[in-house]
Amino acid sequence: MNTAQTPGATRSAPDAHARGPRFAPSLIVLHWLIALIIIGMLGVGLYMVGLPKGLPFKATLINFHKSLGMTVFLLVLIRIVVRMAVGRPALPPMRAWQRAAARITQVLLYVGMIVMPLTGYLGSSFNSYGTRFWGILLPKWGWDDKGLRSFFFGIHEVCAWIMIALIALHIAGALKHQLIDRDGLLARMLP
């Protein structure tokens, strides 16, 4: 029996063979931490846009949202580096279209997790407030310009809805593998 593992995959005691190779613990922690922050950030973002302008609480929520976004950006960069260093376990056997859908969804999620914070930061760079990262004012890349601010925030908003759809697709795929295929795919990412 071949006991070699895919780089980045770890096995635990008795049920390891039933579940197959797992992601490295560092990638599991980063996955769930980023997922929780993104879900919270999307919730805060959707809530705050409906609040009236000038409400002091709205400014607090906006700064909180920006800090979460920049945190996700940094964590995603760390996750990319860790994933390149430790690798990932191979996907279980599946149809070619499912494998392609999984890869495309994953790439688009990574793109979204990078584009969203960048467009939020750039949009904030073209207003008089700027971006505070947990209270620290970050450098602005622009000047007060309503057109550019609207452009970047427009991309940010479209990306938010695309991310919501991608997250729903990602969760649906994981549940399909868990409940219908029963191939142990979800167990690879569980703590």
Short mmCIF file of C-alpha atoms in Angstrom, two decimals:
data_model
loop_
_atom_site.label_atom_id
_atom_site.label_comp_id
_atom_site.label_asym_id
_atom_site.label_seq_id
_atom_site.Cartn_x
_atom_site.Cartn_y
_atom_site.Cartn_z
CA MET A 1 0.00 0.00 0.00
CA ASN A 2 1.33 3.43 -0.93
CA THR A 3 1.42 5.68 2.12
CA ALA A 4 2.79 8.75 0.35
CA GLN A 5 0.65 11.81 0.74
CA THR A 6 -0.04 14.77 -1.45
CA PRO A 7 1.97 17.78 -0.19
CA GLY A 8 -0.08 19.70 2.36
CA ALA A 9 -2.32 16.77 3.12
CA THR A 10 -2.41 15.32 6.60
CA ARG A 11 -4.02 12.18 7.94
CA SER A 12 -5.44 11.56 11.35
CA ALA A 13 -5.88 8.24 13.13
CA PRO A 14 -8.56 5.59 12.48
CA ASP A 15 -10.91 7.16 9.95
CA ALA A 16 -8.23 8.82 7.79
CA HIS A 17 -8.52 6.23 5.04
CA ALA A 18 -12.29 6.68 4.86
CA ARG A 19 -11.96 10.45 4.52
CA GLY A 20 -8.87 10.56 2.30
CA PRO A 21 -6.19 13.23 2.37
CA ARG A 22 -6.92 16.45 4.22
CA PHE A 23 -5.82 20.04 3.83
CA ALA A 24 -2.96 21.22 6.01
CA PRO A 25 -4.19 22.54 9.38
CA SER A 26 -2.97 26.06 8.51
CA LEU A 27 -5.14 26.08 5.37
CA ILE A 28 -8.14 24.76 7.30
CA VAL A 29 -7.81 27.55 9.88
CA LEU A 30 -7.36 30.21 7.19
CA HIS A 31 -10.33 28.87 5.18
CA TRP A 32 -12.78 29.03 8.08
CA LEU A 33 -11.44 32.32 9.46
CA ILE A 34 -11.72 34.00 6.05
CA ALA A 35 -15.18 32.46 5.49
CA LEU A 36 -16.51 33.78 8.81
CA ILE A 37 -15.08 37.24 8.23
CA ILE A 38 -16.47 37.42 4.68
CA ILE A 39 -19.95 36.36 5.79
CA GLY A 40 -19.87 38.97 8.56
CA MET A 41 -18.50 41.61 6.22
CA LEU A 42 -21.15 40.95 3.57
CA GLY A 43 -23.86 41.15 6.25
CA VAL A 44 -22.50 44.45 7.59
CA GLY A 45 -22.10 45.78 4.05
CA LEU A 46 -25.66 44.95 3.03
CA TYR A 47 -27.02 46.41 6.26
CA MET A 48 -25.03 49.66 6.22
CA VAL A 49 -25.90 50.67 2.66
CA GLY A 50 -29.55 50.93 3.70
CA LEU A 51 -28.82 53.32 6.57
CA PRO A 52 -29.40 57.07 6.06
CA LYS A 53 -26.39 59.31 5.40
CA GLY A 54 -25.01 61.27 8.34
CA LEU A 55 -25.94 58.65 10.93
CA PRO A 56 -22.92 58.37 13.28
CA PHE A 57 -23.47 54.62 13.67
CA LYS A 58 -23.17 54.24 9.88
CA ALA A 59 -19.67 55.73 9.92
CA THR A 60 -18.67 53.22 12.61
CA LEU A 61 -20.07 50.34 10.54
CA ILE A 62 -18.29 51.60 7.41
CA ASN A 63 -14.95 51.72 9.21
CA PHE A 64 -15.59 48.26 10.68
CA HIS A 65 -16.46 46.95 7.20
CA LYS A 66 -13.28 48.46 5.73
CA SER A 67 -11.15 46.93 8.47
CA LEU A 68 -12.70 43.51 7.91
CA GLY A 69 -12.13 43.86 4.17
CA MET A 70 -8.46 44.74 4.55
CA THR A 71 -8.08 41.89 7.05
CA VAL A 72 -9.54 39.45 4.51
CA PHE A 73 -7.18 40.81 1.86
CA LEU A 74 -4.13 40.17 4.07
CA LEU A 75 -5.37 36.72 5.15
CA VAL A 76 -6.01 35.73 1.52
CA LEU A 77 -2.47 36.75 0.57
CA ILE A 78 -1.17 34.63 3.46
CA ARG A 79 -3.41 31.76 2.38
CA ILE A 80 -2.09 31.90 -1.19
CA VAL A 81 1.51 31.77 0.06
CA VAL A 82 0.76 28.91 2.47
CA ARG A 83 -1.10 26.98 -0.22
CA MET A 84 1.82 27.37 -2.62
CA ALA A 85 4.17 26.14 0.12
CA VAL A 86 2.20 23.15 1.41
CA GLY A 87 0.03 22.23 -1.58
CA ARG A 88 -3.44 20.78 -1.47
CA PRO A 89 -4.90 17.29 -1.59
CA ALA A 90 -6.14 16.02 -4.93
CA LEU A 91 -9.86 16.11 -5.63
CA PRO A 92 -11.70 12.79 -5.33
CA PRO A 93 -12.76 11.12 -8.58
CA MET A 94 -15.51 13.10 -10.29
CA ARG A 95 -16.77 13.99 -13.75
CA ALA A 96 -14.66 16.39 -15.81
CA TRP A 97 -17.32 19.12 -15.78
CA GLN A 98 -17.55 18.94 -11.97
CA ARG A 99 -13.76 19.20 -11.66
CA ALA A 100 -13.78 22.20 -14.04
CA ALA A 101 -16.66 23.84 -12.14
CA ALA A 102 -14.82 23.37 -8.84
CA ARG A 103 -11.62 24.90 -10.22
CA ILE A 104 -13.39 27.84 -11.87
CA THR A 105 -15.45 28.58 -8.75
CA GLN A 106 -12.33 28.45 -6.58
CA VAL A 107 -10.35 30.76 -8.87
CA LEU A 108 -13.25 33.23 -9.03
CA LEU A 109 -13.57 33.19 -5.22
CA TYR A 110 -9.87 34.03 -4.90
CA VAL A 111 -10.20 36.80 -7.52
CA GLY A 112 -13.20 38.20 -5.66
CA MET A 113 -11.41 38.08 -2.31
CA ILE A 114 -8.66 40.22 -3.82
CA VAL A 115 -10.70 42.53 -6.08
CA MET A 116 -13.32 43.42 -3.45
CA PRO A 117 -10.93 44.84 -0.83
CA LEU A 118 -8.88 46.60 -3.51
CA THR A 119 -11.90 48.30 -5.10
CA GLY A 120 -13.23 49.23 -1.66
CA TYR A 121 -9.84 50.72 -0.75
CA LEU A 122 -9.55 52.54 -4.08
CA GLY A 123 -13.11 53.87 -3.80
CA SER A 124 -12.31 55.14 -0.32
CA SER A 125 -9.11 56.72 -1.65
CA PHE A 126 -11.20 59.01 -3.84
CA ASN A 127 -13.18 60.57 -0.99
CA SER A 128 -12.24 62.86 1.87
CA TYR A 129 -12.51 60.13 4.54
CA GLY A 130 -9.98 57.54 3.35
CA THR A 131 -9.64 54.08 4.90
CA ARG A 132 -8.99 53.27 8.53
CA PHE A 133 -7.56 49.83 9.22
CA TRP A 134 -8.56 49.08 12.81
CA GLY A 135 -8.16 52.79 13.63
CA ILE A 136 -4.98 53.42 11.62
CA LEU A 137 -5.49 55.80 8.68
CA LEU A 138 -4.04 54.18 5.56
CA PRO A 139 -2.46 56.27 2.78
CA LYS A 140 -4.86 57.50 0.11
CA TRP A 141 -4.11 56.74 -3.52
CA GLY A 142 -6.31 59.49 -4.86
CA TRP A 143 -8.11 62.74 -4.29
CA ASP A 144 -11.74 63.64 -3.68
CA ASP A 145 -13.35 62.58 -6.99
CA LYS A 146 -17.00 61.51 -7.07
CA GLY A 147 -16.75 59.88 -10.51
CA LEU A 148 -13.78 57.66 -9.65
CA ARG A 149 -15.24 56.89 -6.23
CA SER A 150 -18.51 55.78 -7.87
CA PHE A 151 -16.61 53.73 -10.46
CA PHE A 152 -14.65 51.73 -7.86
CA PHE A 153 -17.60 51.37 -5.49
CA GLY A 154 -19.73 50.21 -8.45
CA ILE A 155 -17.23 47.41 -9.14
CA HIS A 156 -17.15 46.68 -5.41
CA GLU A 157 -20.94 46.30 -5.28
CA VAL A 158 -21.14 44.08 -8.37
CA CYS A 159 -18.35 41.92 -6.94
CA ALA A 160 -20.30 41.61 -3.68
CA TRP A 161 -23.28 40.09 -5.49
CA ILE A 162 -21.01 37.83 -7.53
CA MET A 163 -19.27 36.72 -4.33
CA ILE A 164 -22.62 35.93 -2.70
CA ALA A 165 -23.51 33.75 -5.72
CA LEU A 166 -20.08 32.06 -5.70
CA ILE A 167 -20.28 31.38 -1.96
CA ALA A 168 -23.74 29.85 -2.41
CA LEU A 169 -22.40 27.71 -5.26
CA HIS A 170 -19.37 26.68 -3.17
CA ILE A 171 -21.59 25.67 -0.23
CA ALA A 172 -24.03 23.85 -2.52
CA GLY A 173 -21.16 21.90 -4.09
CA ALA A 174 -19.75 20.95 -0.69
CA LEU A 175 -23.19 19.80 0.50
CA LYS A 176 -23.72 17.80 -2.69
CA HIS A 177 -20.43 15.99 -2.12
CA GLN A 178 -21.31 15.40 1.53
CA LEU A 179 -24.95 14.37 1.24
CA ILE A 180 -25.29 12.86 -2.24
CA ASP A 181 -21.84 11.70 -3.38
CA ARG A 182 -20.63 10.86 0.14
CA ASP A 183 -17.05 11.07 -1.12
CA GLY A 184 -15.49 12.68 1.95
CA LEU A 185 -14.67 15.93 0.16
CA LEU A 186 -16.06 18.14 2.95
CA ALA A 187 -14.15 16.24 5.65
CA ARG A 188 -10.86 17.40 4.06
CA MET A 189 -11.59 20.97 5.20
CA LEU A 190 -13.15 20.28 8.60
CA PRO A 191 -11.10 20.98 11.75
#
